[in-house]
C-alpha cells in the first residue's frame, strides 16, 4: 500500500469534501452519465456485483425476442445464413477486440473461459516442446489453477504456482507458459502486463492472460504489450448475461502454428465438406470447437452495444473515481468496525473493484443485499464490491457506504438468517 | 436393404392407398397430433430439418422473457440461488435422462457435444491404461472423428476408423474405447446398441454413444444396454434452440472413477470454497467445467416441456409411420428422376430421417426450400429429411413429396441461384 495515497484519501476526508452533494456534483460532470440509461436496473438496488454478473443492458430483451421469435421460430435453419448466425463468433469477437487492444481477427467467442484456457494451455505447450513447466500464481482464480493442473497431468509437465510477487523471479527457461489473471478476482490488484510479458519472452516463455476482470472494466493493450494469448469472460463487465460465452485472443503471429487439442468441426478449414480428416481453419477460427452457443451470443452481442462510442480512458477515469471515493468513504465512515482493505490504494494497481476484509464478511454481505446493496463474498473473509462505470454513479457509492455504515452501527448482520451460508457465484 | 420391406412399400403404392385423404385419416388417428400445438411453426413451411435445428417450442419465448427480464434484470446475481440457476445442468439433465433410458443422476447438461466427447474419450482412456486404440467408424459425423483423432494425438494412442460393418470384428483387447453415433447423421441408419456394447465389454472396451440423432427422435435404453457413456445434442430433436448446450451420460458404476481432463471450477466438489487444489465433485457433476451456459439452458428446459406426457413408444411408431410413408411416396411418385435411397427400408434399422441421393442434391434442396419445404443437404449428394414426430403430420409428408415431384417435373432446381452453394449447418 502506498502511504502517499493513504494520506491523500485522508486529507480528502478531513477537508470534508466527501458529502452526498459533492458526489452529485461529480455525477453532474460525468461524461459517461448517460450510459446508465443503456441498462435496466431494478428500483431500490445499488448493484456492486457487475464483476460477477453484469447488469442487463436495455438492448438485450428486444434482440432476444427477434432472435427467438423471428430468426429461430420463422427463419429456422435458414437463419444460419440469412440472419448471419455463422459469423457471430468472429463478429462478436471483433467487437470485444476493440475493448482489449487487439485486432478484430485476433479474438473469437467460444465455449467457457475454462475450456478456452484449456485449449490455449495445450497449444502453448506444443509451441515450447521440451519445456516442463506451466507457471502460475497461488492466488489466482481457482478454475485457472485447476485447469492448469489438469493440463499438466494430461501432458506430463508440472504446474508450479508461486506467490504473486515471486512470478518474475520464477520465470526461467523451463517455463513453457505462464498463466495469470490480469486483475485478481479477490483483491482487484492489477499485474503489469507489459513488464511481465516482456520478462516471459526474454526467457522464451509464452503468456496466457485471463482478462475476466479486465475486459469492459478497464482498458488493456494486448498488442502494445506483445501479448501471446488471452481468455476472458462474457458475463461480468461485458454484461452478456448468465453463463455468456467466453472469448479467446491469439496474437496474429501465433495463429498459423496454433494447434489446440479439441478439434471439433467448427474449427475445421471446411466444416461443411464433411471430410473425415481434421484440417484446422486458418486464423483465429481454429479456436472454435462445436456449434456456437447462439443464445449466449445473441445476448452478448446486444449487450456490447452498451460500449458504443465509449472512450475507454473516460471509462477508466470514472472507474478509479468511483473506487477511490469508495475507499475514502470507508476510511471516513467505517473506522473502528473491523474492516481491512484488500485492494491497493494506488489507483494504478487497482482494477474496477474494491475488496474489504472482515471476519463477519459473509453475514455483512447478506445484510447489505437485504438492504438492496448487492456485492458478494469470497471465502474466507472478503467482501467484494465491483464498480461498473457504465451504470454506477458517485451518489450510488455514497449511498452504498451509508448503508454499510448503518448495517454495522445497528449490527444488522448479526442474525442467523444472514450468517447461514449459501453459494454466491 | 430388405427386399421384404421394398415389396411391402410397393404393394402399398400399387393398392392406391397413398392418397392425401389416406394421410388425413392417419392424422385423425394420431395420438400425438395435439403435440403440434406445442410448437410455433411459420405459415407456408413444411419443416423437415428438425434433425439439424429443431422447431421452436411454444413455451420458449415466455420462459426466455421471464429469465431475462425478471431473473437476470431484476434478480441479478441473486438468481443463481433464488431462481435455481445453479442446479439447472442437473435438473435439465434429469429430464433428458427420461428420454434415453438413463437415471436422473447419470445425465448432465454442459458445453458442446464435441467438448463432452473430448472429456469422455480422455476419461475412458484413463480407465483402460495400456490399451492403445480408440476405435470408430469411417462414416461417423466428422466432429466425432476429428475429436477422436485429436485425443489420440494428445494422449499417444491411435485412432482407428473402420467401415460400419467391420466394427464388431475390429473390437479386440487393444481397444480402450469405441465411439459410435447411434443413428448415422447421413443415412439415418441405427446401430444395435445392445449387441455392440455387449461385444465391446467382452473384449474389455468401453463405448461412448453419440445420441445426436437419437434423443427426442426415438427411444433408447442406455441402462438396459449397459451403456458406459453417451453424449448428445440439445438443438436437434430436443428443440433447445440454436447452439443449445449438449448433454453427457455417465453410467453410475463409472462415476466414482471418472477423471475427465478439463478440470474447471464447476466440476469441483466445493467450488465456492475457492481452494487451489482440484477435487472432483461426486457423481455426474464432475463433468461440469465452467459456469453453465444459462441462456441455452433456459431455452432447452422450456423446450423439453414439449415432451411432457409423451409416450416414447407412440413417438417411435409415429416417426416410423412418417418415414415409411415418405419412402413409399418417393417410390410411387419420383421414379425415373434419378433418386436413390440412402436410408434402410427396414424400419428397425431406421432413425427418424430419410436420406435420398441425387447428383443435383444441393440445387434440389435449395429449390425445395424456396417452395417452403425445408430439408438439408450433406455433401456429396445427400438430401436429408428429418421427421420430428411431435410437430409433423402425414399430410405434411404428402405435401412435401408432391412439392418435390413438382420441383423435379418442372426442373425448378436448374437455376444458377439454387446451384450456387452456401453452407447449411
mmCIF file of N, CA, C and O in Angstrom, chain A residues 42 47 49 52 54 56 61 65 68-69 72-73 77 80-81 85-86 114 138 140 143 145-146 153 235 239 241-243 259 263-265 268 272 274-276 291-292 294-295 299 378 423-425, chain B residues 42 47 49 52 54 56 61 65 68-69 72-73 77 80-81 85-86 138 140 143 145-146 153 235 239 241-243 259 263-265 268 272 274-276 291-292 294-295 299 374 378 423-425:
data_model
loop_
_atom_site.group_PDB
_atom_site.id
_atom_site.type_symbol
_atom_site.label_atom_id
_atom_site.label_comp_id
_atom_site.label_asym_id
_atom_site.label_seq_id
_atom_site.Cartn_x
_atom_site.Cartn_y
_atom_site.Cartn_z
ATOM 1 N N UNK A 42 -33.008 -2.607 -11.457
ATOM 2 C CA UNK A 42 -34.223 -2.628 -10.635
ATOM 3 C C UNK A 42 -34.248 -1.466 -9.641
ATOM 4 O O UNK A 42 -33.197 -1.001 -9.185
ATOM 5 N N UNK A 47 -26.149 -1.819 -7.433
ATOM 6 C CA UNK A 47 -25.595 -3.091 -7.887
ATOM 7 C C UNK A 47 -24.079 -3.018 -7.979
ATOM 8 O O UNK A 47 -23.526 -2.450 -8.924
ATOM 9 N N UNK A 49 -22.115 -5.760 -8.038
ATOM 10 C CA UNK A 49 -21.664 -7.118 -8.327
ATOM 11 C C UNK A 49 -21.564 -7.379 -9.820
ATOM 12 O O UNK A 49 -21.654 -8.520 -10.272
ATOM 13 N N UNK A 52 -19.359 -10.004 -11.100
ATOM 14 C CA UNK A 52 -19.734 -11.413 -11.044
ATOM 15 C C UNK A 52 -20.781 -11.712 -12.126
ATOM 16 O O UNK A 52 -20.625 -12.658 -12.891
ATOM 17 N N UNK A 54 -22.849 -9.094 -14.791
ATOM 18 C CA UNK A 54 -23.169 -7.726 -15.195
ATOM 19 C C UNK A 54 -24.669 -7.489 -15.255
ATOM 20 O O UNK A 54 -25.453 -8.416 -15.461
ATOM 21 N N UNK A 56 -28.277 -6.051 -16.769
ATOM 22 C CA UNK A 56 -28.823 -6.311 -18.103
ATOM 23 C C UNK A 56 -28.851 -5.055 -18.967
ATOM 24 O O UNK A 56 -29.539 -4.097 -18.644
ATOM 25 N N UNK A 61 -33.396 -7.470 -24.295
ATOM 26 C CA UNK A 61 -34.695 -8.154 -24.494
ATOM 27 C C UNK A 61 -35.211 -8.090 -25.929
ATOM 28 O O UNK A 61 -35.687 -9.105 -26.458
ATOM 29 N N UNK A 65 -35.889 -11.308 -28.342
ATOM 30 C CA UNK A 65 -37.198 -11.596 -28.949
ATOM 31 C C UNK A 65 -37.062 -11.784 -30.460
ATOM 32 O O UNK A 65 -37.627 -12.700 -31.040
ATOM 33 N N UNK A 68 -35.251 -15.136 -31.194
ATOM 34 C CA UNK A 68 -36.008 -16.347 -30.858
ATOM 35 C C UNK A 68 -37.299 -16.417 -31.672
ATOM 36 O O UNK A 68 -37.588 -17.425 -32.315
ATOM 37 N N UNK A 69 -38.056 -15.335 -31.649
ATOM 38 C CA UNK A 69 -39.411 -15.406 -32.219
ATOM 39 C C UNK A 69 -39.424 -15.186 -33.729
ATOM 40 O O UNK A 69 -40.392 -15.557 -34.394
ATOM 41 N N UNK A 72 -35.250 -17.753 -35.143
ATOM 42 C CA UNK A 72 -35.397 -19.188 -34.895
ATOM 43 C C UNK A 72 -36.781 -19.683 -35.339
ATOM 44 O O UNK A 72 -36.881 -20.554 -36.209
ATOM 45 N N UNK A 73 -37.837 -19.105 -34.780
ATOM 46 C CA UNK A 73 -39.174 -19.672 -34.999
ATOM 47 C C UNK A 73 -39.596 -19.603 -36.465
ATOM 48 O O UNK A 73 -40.212 -20.533 -36.978
ATOM 49 N N UNK A 77 -33.750 -23.162 -39.762
ATOM 50 C CA UNK A 77 -32.361 -23.466 -40.135
ATOM 51 C C UNK A 77 -31.786 -22.425 -41.096
ATOM 52 O O UNK A 77 -30.575 -22.189 -41.127
ATOM 53 N N UNK A 80 -29.074 -19.599 -40.110
ATOM 54 C CA UNK A 80 -27.610 -19.727 -40.028
ATOM 55 C C UNK A 80 -26.950 -18.885 -41.122
ATOM 56 O O UNK A 80 -25.907 -18.275 -40.899
ATOM 57 N N UNK A 81 -27.578 -18.850 -42.291
ATOM 58 C CA UNK A 81 -27.072 -17.973 -43.344
ATOM 59 C C UNK A 81 -27.789 -16.620 -43.331
ATOM 60 O O UNK A 81 -27.157 -15.570 -43.275
ATOM 61 N N UNK A 85 -25.968 -16.008 -38.465
ATOM 62 C CA UNK A 85 -25.548 -16.707 -37.241
ATOM 63 C C UNK A 85 -24.124 -17.247 -37.379
ATOM 64 O O UNK A 85 -23.368 -17.242 -36.415
ATOM 65 N N UNK A 86 -23.784 -17.761 -38.560
ATOM 66 C CA UNK A 86 -22.437 -18.354 -38.712
ATOM 67 C C UNK A 86 -21.315 -17.430 -38.267
ATOM 68 O O UNK A 86 -20.443 -17.832 -37.511
ATOM 69 N N UNK A 114 -12.948 -21.467 -18.918
ATOM 70 C CA UNK A 114 -12.128 -22.621 -18.518
ATOM 71 C C UNK A 114 -11.752 -23.470 -19.730
ATOM 72 O O UNK A 114 -10.612 -23.931 -19.843
ATOM 73 N N UNK A 138 -0.316 -18.469 -6.836
ATOM 74 C CA UNK A 138 -1.179 -19.227 -5.921
ATOM 75 C C UNK A 138 -2.373 -18.448 -5.383
ATOM 76 O O UNK A 138 -3.124 -18.955 -4.555
ATOM 77 N N UNK A 140 -4.434 -17.040 -7.778
ATOM 78 C CA UNK A 140 -5.235 -16.905 -8.990
ATOM 79 C C UNK A 140 -6.642 -17.470 -8.754
ATOM 80 O O UNK A 140 -6.875 -18.228 -7.819
ATOM 81 N N UNK A 143 -10.361 -21.717 -10.895
ATOM 82 C CA UNK A 143 -10.504 -22.526 -12.106
ATOM 83 C C UNK A 143 -9.249 -22.460 -12.965
ATOM 84 O O UNK A 143 -8.896 -23.436 -13.627
ATOM 85 N N UNK A 145 -6.192 -22.286 -11.869
ATOM 86 C CA UNK A 145 -5.236 -23.222 -11.265
ATOM 87 C C UNK A 145 -5.657 -24.661 -11.525
ATOM 88 O O UNK A 145 -4.821 -25.515 -11.857
ATOM 89 N N UNK A 146 -6.941 -24.948 -11.393
ATOM 90 C CA UNK A 146 -7.415 -26.324 -11.617
ATOM 91 C C UNK A 146 -7.156 -26.759 -13.057
ATOM 92 O O UNK A 146 -6.727 -27.883 -13.317
ATOM 93 N N UNK A 153 -1.140 -32.578 -15.734
ATOM 94 C CA UNK A 153 -1.256 -34.021 -15.546
ATOM 95 C C UNK A 153 -1.439 -34.736 -16.892
ATOM 96 O O UNK A 153 -0.836 -35.765 -17.156
ATOM 97 N N UNK A 235 -19.747 -12.614 -19.135
ATOM 98 C CA UNK A 235 -20.898 -12.297 -18.268
ATOM 99 C C UNK A 235 -20.585 -11.346 -17.128
ATOM 100 O O UNK A 235 -21.468 -11.055 -16.331
ATOM 101 N N UNK A 239 -21.304 -7.837 -19.574
ATOM 102 C CA UNK A 239 -22.759 -7.831 -19.358
ATOM 103 C C UNK A 239 -23.530 -8.737 -20.322
ATOM 104 O O UNK A 239 -24.667 -8.420 -20.696
ATOM 105 N N UNK A 241 -24.887 -11.626 -19.903
ATOM 106 C CA UNK A 241 -25.938 -12.478 -19.335
ATOM 107 C C UNK A 241 -25.357 -13.724 -18.699
ATOM 108 O O UNK A 241 -24.209 -14.096 -18.959
ATOM 109 N N UNK A 242 -26.166 -14.407 -17.873
ATOM 110 C CA UNK A 242 -25.654 -15.547 -17.101
ATOM 111 C C UNK A 242 -25.078 -16.639 -17.987
ATOM 112 O O UNK A 242 -25.747 -17.124 -18.901
ATOM 113 N N UNK A 243 -23.839 -17.009 -17.708
ATOM 114 C CA UNK A 243 -23.187 -18.059 -18.483
ATOM 115 C C UNK A 243 -22.881 -17.677 -19.917
ATOM 116 O O UNK A 243 -22.695 -18.551 -20.766
ATOM 117 N N UNK A 259 -2.032 -25.130 -32.461
ATOM 118 C CA UNK A 259 -2.723 -26.428 -32.540
ATOM 119 C C UNK A 259 -3.394 -26.697 -31.205
ATOM 120 O O UNK A 259 -2.759 -27.150 -30.262
ATOM 121 N N UNK A 263 -10.483 -30.691 -31.298
ATOM 122 C CA UNK A 263 -10.562 -30.480 -32.745
ATOM 123 C C UNK A 263 -11.965 -30.776 -33.267
ATOM 124 O O UNK A 263 -12.196 -31.773 -33.949
ATOM 125 N N UNK A 264 -12.874 -29.876 -32.963
ATOM 126 C CA UNK A 264 -14.258 -30.034 -33.409
ATOM 127 C C UNK A 264 -14.493 -29.423 -34.789
ATOM 128 O O UNK A 264 -13.676 -28.662 -35.306
ATOM 129 N N UNK A 265 -15.648 -29.720 -35.338
ATOM 130 C CA UNK A 265 -15.902 -29.394 -36.756
ATOM 131 C C UNK A 265 -15.960 -27.903 -37.052
ATOM 132 O O UNK A 265 -15.623 -27.492 -38.168
ATOM 133 N N UNK A 268 -12.697 -26.472 -38.204
ATOM 134 C CA UNK A 268 -12.146 -27.087 -39.416
ATOM 135 C C UNK A 268 -12.084 -26.046 -40.542
ATOM 136 O O UNK A 268 -12.913 -25.134 -40.607
ATOM 137 N N UNK A 272 -18.139 -27.872 -43.771
ATOM 138 C CA UNK A 272 -19.285 -28.417 -44.490
ATOM 139 C C UNK A 272 -18.897 -29.287 -45.687
ATOM 140 O O UNK A 272 -19.744 -29.703 -46.464
ATOM 141 N N UNK A 274 -17.456 -32.036 -44.807
ATOM 142 C CA UNK A 274 -17.691 -33.297 -44.095
ATOM 143 C C UNK A 274 -16.662 -34.361 -44.422
ATOM 144 O O UNK A 274 -16.980 -35.528 -44.554
ATOM 145 N N UNK A 275 -15.405 -33.940 -44.573
ATOM 146 C CA UNK A 275 -14.326 -34.905 -44.712
ATOM 147 C C UNK A 275 -14.046 -35.571 -43.374
ATOM 148 O O UNK A 275 -14.508 -35.115 -42.335
ATOM 149 N N UNK A 276 -13.295 -36.665 -43.414
ATOM 150 C CA UNK A 276 -13.032 -37.404 -42.172
ATOM 151 C C UNK A 276 -11.709 -36.997 -41.517
ATOM 152 O O UNK A 276 -11.387 -37.477 -40.430
ATOM 153 N N UNK A 291 -20.760 -26.360 -32.486
ATOM 154 C CA UNK A 291 -21.678 -25.309 -32.903
ATOM 155 C C UNK A 291 -21.708 -24.213 -31.835
ATOM 156 O O UNK A 291 -21.773 -24.504 -30.648
ATOM 157 N N UNK A 292 -21.641 -22.967 -32.285
ATOM 158 C CA UNK A 292 -21.546 -21.851 -31.341
ATOM 159 C C UNK A 292 -22.814 -21.743 -30.494
ATOM 160 O O UNK A 292 -23.918 -22.007 -30.973
ATOM 161 N N UNK A 294 -25.421 -20.002 -29.669
ATOM 162 C CA UNK A 294 -26.017 -18.789 -30.246
ATOM 163 C C UNK A 294 -26.848 -17.986 -29.249
ATOM 164 O O UNK A 294 -26.856 -16.765 -29.307
ATOM 165 N N UNK A 295 -27.565 -18.653 -28.355
ATOM 166 C CA UNK A 295 -28.395 -17.897 -27.407
ATOM 167 C C UNK A 295 -27.521 -16.926 -26.601
ATOM 168 O O UNK A 295 -27.882 -15.769 -26.399
ATOM 169 N N UNK A 299 -27.304 -12.521 -26.938
ATOM 170 C CA UNK A 299 -27.369 -11.635 -25.779
ATOM 171 C C UNK A 299 -26.074 -10.830 -25.634
ATOM 172 O O UNK A 299 -26.102 -9.617 -25.414
ATOM 173 N N UNK A 378 -16.262 -13.589 -0.866
ATOM 174 C CA UNK A 378 -15.345 -14.637 -1.294
ATOM 175 C C UNK A 378 -14.602 -15.141 -0.063
ATOM 176 O O UNK A 378 -14.033 -14.335 0.694
ATOM 177 N N UNK A 423 -24.069 -20.585 -1.489
ATOM 178 C CA UNK A 423 -23.096 -20.237 -2.531
ATOM 179 C C UNK A 423 -23.548 -18.993 -3.296
ATOM 180 O O UNK A 423 -24.742 -18.796 -3.520
ATOM 181 N N UNK A 424 -22.602 -18.153 -3.604
ATOM 182 C CA UNK A 424 -22.870 -16.999 -4.479
ATOM 183 C C UNK A 424 -21.821 -17.036 -5.580
ATOM 184 O O UNK A 424 -20.633 -17.045 -5.287
ATOM 185 N N UNK A 425 -22.234 -17.091 -6.801
ATOM 186 C CA UNK A 425 -21.275 -17.264 -7.899
ATOM 187 C C UNK A 425 -20.450 -16.011 -8.106
ATOM 188 O O UNK A 425 -20.919 -14.918 -7.821
ATOM 189 N N UNK B 42 -43.873 -21.567 -38.736
ATOM 190 C CA UNK B 42 -44.285 -20.495 -39.641
ATOM 191 C C UNK B 42 -45.287 -20.999 -40.690
ATOM 192 O O UNK B 42 -45.241 -22.165 -41.098
ATOM 193 N N UNK B 47 -41.498 -28.328 -42.290
ATOM 194 C CA UNK B 47 -40.146 -28.301 -41.742
ATOM 195 C C UNK B 47 -39.600 -29.709 -41.543
ATOM 196 O O UNK B 47 -39.971 -30.409 -40.598
ATOM 197 N N UNK B 49 -36.302 -30.369 -41.191
ATOM 198 C CA UNK B 49 -34.903 -30.207 -40.807
ATOM 199 C C UNK B 49 -34.738 -30.114 -39.300
ATOM 200 O O UNK B 49 -33.769 -29.540 -38.807
ATOM 201 N N UNK B 52 -31.531 -30.992 -37.738
ATOM 202 C CA UNK B 52 -30.406 -30.062 -37.756
ATOM 203 C C UNK B 52 -30.643 -28.936 -36.740
ATOM 204 O O UNK B 52 -29.781 -28.649 -35.916
ATOM 205 N N UNK B 54 -34.078 -28.030 -34.378
ATOM 206 C CA UNK B 54 -35.483 -28.271 -34.058
ATOM 207 C C UNK B 54 -36.309 -26.998 -34.119
ATOM 208 O O UNK B 54 -35.795 -25.890 -33.920
ATOM 209 N N UNK B 56 -39.212 -24.242 -32.944
ATOM 210 C CA UNK B 56 -39.302 -23.576 -31.643
ATOM 211 C C UNK B 56 -40.520 -24.033 -30.842
ATOM 212 O O UNK B 56 -41.642 -23.795 -31.259
ATOM 213 N N UNK B 61 -40.559 -18.640 -25.733
ATOM 214 C CA UNK B 61 -40.482 -17.183 -25.604
ATOM 215 C C UNK B 61 -40.854 -16.654 -24.213
ATOM 216 O O UNK B 61 -40.162 -15.785 -23.671
ATOM 217 N N UNK B 65 -38.356 -14.596 -21.714
ATOM 218 C CA UNK B 65 -38.667 -13.260 -21.190
ATOM 219 C C UNK B 65 -38.565 -13.239 -19.669
ATOM 220 O O UNK B 65 -37.985 -12.325 -19.094
ATOM 221 N N UNK B 68 -34.839 -13.475 -18.649
ATOM 222 C CA UNK B 68 -34.018 -12.311 -18.969
ATOM 223 C C UNK B 68 -34.538 -11.065 -18.259
ATOM 224 O O UNK B 68 -33.785 -10.356 -17.592
ATOM 225 N N UNK B 69 -35.822 -10.819 -18.390
ATOM 226 C CA UNK B 69 -36.343 -9.531 -17.920
ATOM 227 C C UNK B 69 -36.662 -9.535 -16.423
ATOM 228 O O UNK B 69 -36.762 -8.466 -15.816
ATOM 229 N N UNK B 72 -32.736 -12.217 -14.588
ATOM 230 C CA UNK B 72 -31.465 -11.501 -14.770
ATOM 231 C C UNK B 72 -31.612 -10.014 -14.409
ATOM 232 O O UNK B 72 -30.911 -9.517 -13.512
ATOM 233 N N UNK B 73 -32.524 -9.324 -15.066
ATOM 234 C CA UNK B 73 -32.562 -7.865 -14.919
ATOM 235 C C UNK B 73 -32.906 -7.438 -13.494
ATOM 236 O O UNK B 73 -32.330 -6.477 -12.985
ATOM 237 N N UNK B 77 -27.525 -11.120 -9.623
ATOM 238 C CA UNK B 77 -26.725 -12.250 -9.133
ATOM 239 C C UNK B 77 -27.502 -13.153 -8.177
ATOM 240 O O UNK B 77 -27.218 -14.353 -8.071
ATOM 241 N N UNK B 80 -28.890 -16.838 -9.103
ATOM 242 C CA UNK B 80 -28.175 -18.121 -9.072
ATOM 243 C C UNK B 80 -28.751 -19.013 -7.972
ATOM 244 O O UNK B 80 -28.870 -20.219 -8.142
ATOM 245 N N UNK B 81 -29.114 -18.393 -6.843
ATOM 246 C CA UNK B 81 -29.798 -19.161 -5.802
ATOM 247 C C UNK B 81 -31.317 -19.062 -5.927
ATOM 248 O O UNK B 81 -32.005 -20.067 -5.983
ATOM 249 N N UNK B 85 -30.781 -21.232 -10.682
ATOM 250 C CA UNK B 85 -29.889 -21.376 -11.839
ATOM 251 C C UNK B 85 -28.814 -22.438 -11.586
ATOM 252 O O UNK B 85 -28.436 -23.167 -12.497
ATOM 253 N N UNK B 86 -28.307 -22.492 -10.342
ATOM 254 C CA UNK B 86 -27.220 -23.456 -10.075
ATOM 255 C C UNK B 86 -27.565 -24.871 -10.485
ATOM 256 O O UNK B 86 -26.787 -25.535 -11.165
ATOM 257 N N UNK B 138 -15.772 -45.066 -40.205
ATOM 258 C CA UNK B 138 -15.370 -44.014 -41.134
ATOM 259 C C UNK B 138 -16.531 -43.278 -41.797
ATOM 260 O O UNK B 138 -16.314 -42.433 -42.656
ATOM 261 N N UNK B 140 -18.823 -41.867 -39.630
ATOM 262 C CA UNK B 140 -19.366 -41.126 -38.490
ATOM 263 C C UNK B 140 -19.405 -39.631 -38.788
ATOM 264 O O UNK B 140 -18.747 -39.146 -39.720
ATOM 265 N N UNK B 143 -17.205 -34.394 -36.726
ATOM 266 C CA UNK B 143 -16.621 -33.871 -35.493
ATOM 267 C C UNK B 143 -16.233 -35.005 -34.553
ATOM 268 O O UNK B 143 -15.241 -34.904 -33.828
ATOM 269 N N UNK B 145 -15.069 -37.915 -35.438
ATOM 270 C CA UNK B 145 -13.783 -38.426 -35.929
ATOM 271 C C UNK B 145 -12.651 -37.442 -35.626
ATOM 272 O O UNK B 145 -11.566 -37.830 -35.204
ATOM 273 N N UNK B 146 -12.922 -36.150 -35.835
ATOM 274 C CA UNK B 146 -11.873 -35.150 -35.580
ATOM 275 C C UNK B 146 -11.465 -35.145 -34.105
ATOM 276 O O UNK B 146 -10.283 -35.064 -33.758
ATOM 277 N N UNK B 153 -3.923 -38.092 -30.725
ATOM 278 C CA UNK B 153 -2.641 -37.394 -30.845
ATOM 279 C C UNK B 153 -2.176 -36.878 -29.483
ATOM 280 O O UNK B 153 -1.005 -36.980 -29.122
ATOM 281 N N UNK B 235 -29.927 -29.213 -29.644
ATOM 282 C CA UNK B 235 -30.625 -28.346 -30.606
ATOM 283 C C UNK B 235 -31.275 -29.072 -31.777
ATOM 284 O O UNK B 235 -31.842 -28.415 -32.648
ATOM 285 N N UNK B 239 -34.944 -29.712 -29.549
ATOM 286 C CA UNK B 239 -35.529 -28.404 -29.868
ATOM 287 C C UNK B 239 -35.098 -27.291 -28.912
ATOM 288 O O UNK B 239 -35.864 -26.363 -28.647
ATOM 289 N N UNK B 241 -32.974 -24.900 -29.309
ATOM 290 C CA UNK B 241 -32.587 -23.614 -29.901
ATOM 291 C C UNK B 241 -31.172 -23.651 -30.431
ATOM 292 O O UNK B 241 -30.383 -24.533 -30.081
ATOM 293 N N UNK B 242 -30.830 -22.689 -31.290
ATOM 294 C CA UNK B 242 -29.528 -22.720 -31.972
ATOM 295 C C UNK B 242 -28.351 -22.749 -30.984
ATOM 296 O O UNK B 242 -28.243 -21.882 -30.132
ATOM 297 N N UNK B 243 -27.499 -23.749 -31.156
ATOM 298 C CA UNK B 243 -26.326 -23.862 -30.287
ATOM 299 C C UNK B 243 -26.658 -24.235 -28.859
ATOM 300 O O UNK B 243 -25.838 -24.015 -27.960
ATOM 301 N N UNK B 259 -12.292 -39.566 -14.490
ATOM 302 C CA UNK B 259 -11.394 -38.400 -14.391
ATOM 303 C C UNK B 259 -11.329 -37.748 -15.758
ATOM 304 O O UNK B 259 -10.578 -38.146 -16.622
ATOM 305 N N UNK B 263 -10.590 -29.618 -15.992
ATOM 306 C CA UNK B 263 -10.930 -29.580 -14.575
ATOM 307 C C UNK B 263 -11.271 -28.159 -14.134
ATOM 308 O O UNK B 263 -10.520 -27.508 -13.412
ATOM 309 N N UNK B 264 -12.448 -27.703 -14.549
ATOM 310 C CA UNK B 264 -12.897 -26.360 -14.187
ATOM 311 C C UNK B 264 -13.640 -26.330 -12.862
ATOM 312 O O UNK B 264 -14.026 -27.367 -12.322
ATOM 313 N N UNK B 265 -13.889 -25.130 -12.380
ATOM 314 C CA UNK B 265 -14.390 -24.976 -11.011
ATOM 315 C C UNK B 265 -15.798 -25.524 -10.795
ATOM 316 O O UNK B 265 -16.121 -25.944 -9.683
ATOM 317 N N UNK B 268 -15.845 -29.014 -9.483
ATOM 318 C CA UNK B 268 -15.159 -29.204 -8.203
ATOM 319 C C UNK B 268 -16.156 -29.629 -7.130
ATOM 320 O O UNK B 268 -17.320 -29.246 -7.171
ATOM 321 N N UNK B 272 -17.183 -23.222 -4.266
ATOM 322 C CA UNK B 272 -17.200 -21.915 -3.611
ATOM 323 C C UNK B 272 -16.349 -21.854 -2.362
ATOM 324 O O UNK B 272 -16.378 -20.885 -1.624
ATOM 325 N N UNK B 274 -13.183 -22.081 -2.966
ATOM 326 C CA UNK B 274 -12.089 -21.387 -3.644
ATOM 327 C C UNK B 274 -10.712 -21.877 -3.210
ATOM 328 O O UNK B 274 -9.783 -21.102 -3.074
ATOM 329 N N UNK B 275 -10.613 -23.195 -2.979
ATOM 330 C CA UNK B 275 -9.296 -23.752 -2.720
ATOM 331 C C UNK B 275 -8.478 -23.809 -3.999
ATOM 332 O O UNK B 275 -9.004 -23.623 -5.093
ATOM 333 N N UNK B 276 -7.181 -24.045 -3.861
ATOM 334 C CA UNK B 276 -6.310 -24.037 -5.043
ATOM 335 C C UNK B 276 -6.103 -25.440 -5.617
ATOM 336 O O UNK B 276 -5.474 -25.589 -6.657
ATOM 337 N N UNK B 291 -18.810 -21.998 -15.787
ATOM 338 C CA UNK B 291 -20.171 -21.571 -15.480
ATOM 339 C C UNK B 291 -21.105 -22.051 -16.588
ATOM 340 O O UNK B 291 -20.793 -21.935 -17.766
ATOM 341 N N UNK B 292 -22.245 -22.592 -16.202
ATOM 342 C CA UNK B 292 -23.159 -23.183 -17.186
ATOM 343 C C UNK B 292 -23.707 -22.115 -18.130
ATOM 344 O O UNK B 292 -23.943 -20.983 -17.722
ATOM 345 N N UNK B 294 -26.304 -20.505 -19.217
ATOM 346 C CA UNK B 294 -27.690 -20.434 -18.735
ATOM 347 C C UNK B 294 -28.681 -20.060 -19.833
ATOM 348 O O UNK B 294 -29.813 -20.549 -19.845
ATOM 349 N N UNK B 295 -28.302 -19.179 -20.749
ATOM 350 C CA UNK B 295 -29.256 -18.784 -21.802
ATOM 351 C C UNK B 295 -29.719 -20.008 -22.587
ATOM 352 O O UNK B 295 -30.909 -20.174 -22.865
ATOM 353 N N UNK B 299 -33.666 -22.001 -22.441
ATOM 354 C CA UNK B 299 -34.408 -22.359 -23.643
ATOM 355 C C UNK B 299 -34.606 -23.867 -23.732
ATOM 356 O O UNK B 299 -35.705 -24.363 -24.000
ATOM 357 N N UNK B 374 -38.494 -27.517 -46.178
ATOM 358 C CA UNK B 374 -37.130 -27.317 -45.696
ATOM 359 C C UNK B 374 -36.520 -28.633 -45.251
ATOM 360 O O UNK B 374 -36.925 -29.227 -44.259
ATOM 361 N N UNK B 378 -26.244 -32.766 -47.505
ATOM 362 C CA UNK B 378 -24.957 -33.172 -46.968
ATOM 363 C C UNK B 378 -24.103 -33.704 -48.110
ATOM 364 O O UNK B 378 -24.548 -34.585 -48.852
ATOM 365 N N UNK B 423 -23.102 -22.815 -47.111
ATOM 366 C CA UNK B 423 -23.118 -23.790 -46.023
ATOM 367 C C UNK B 423 -24.488 -23.835 -45.370
ATOM 368 O O UNK B 423 -25.146 -22.819 -45.239
ATOM 369 N N UNK B 424 -24.903 -25.025 -45.016
ATOM 370 C CA UNK B 424 -26.125 -25.203 -44.223
ATOM 371 C C UNK B 424 -25.762 -26.096 -43.051
ATOM 372 O O UNK B 424 -25.260 -27.193 -43.258
ATOM 373 N N UNK B 425 -25.958 -25.645 -41.836
ATOM 374 C CA UNK B 425 -25.483 -26.407 -40.680
ATOM 375 C C UNK B 425 -26.331 -27.648 -40.457
ATOM 376 O O UNK B 425 -27.488 -27.694 -40.825
#
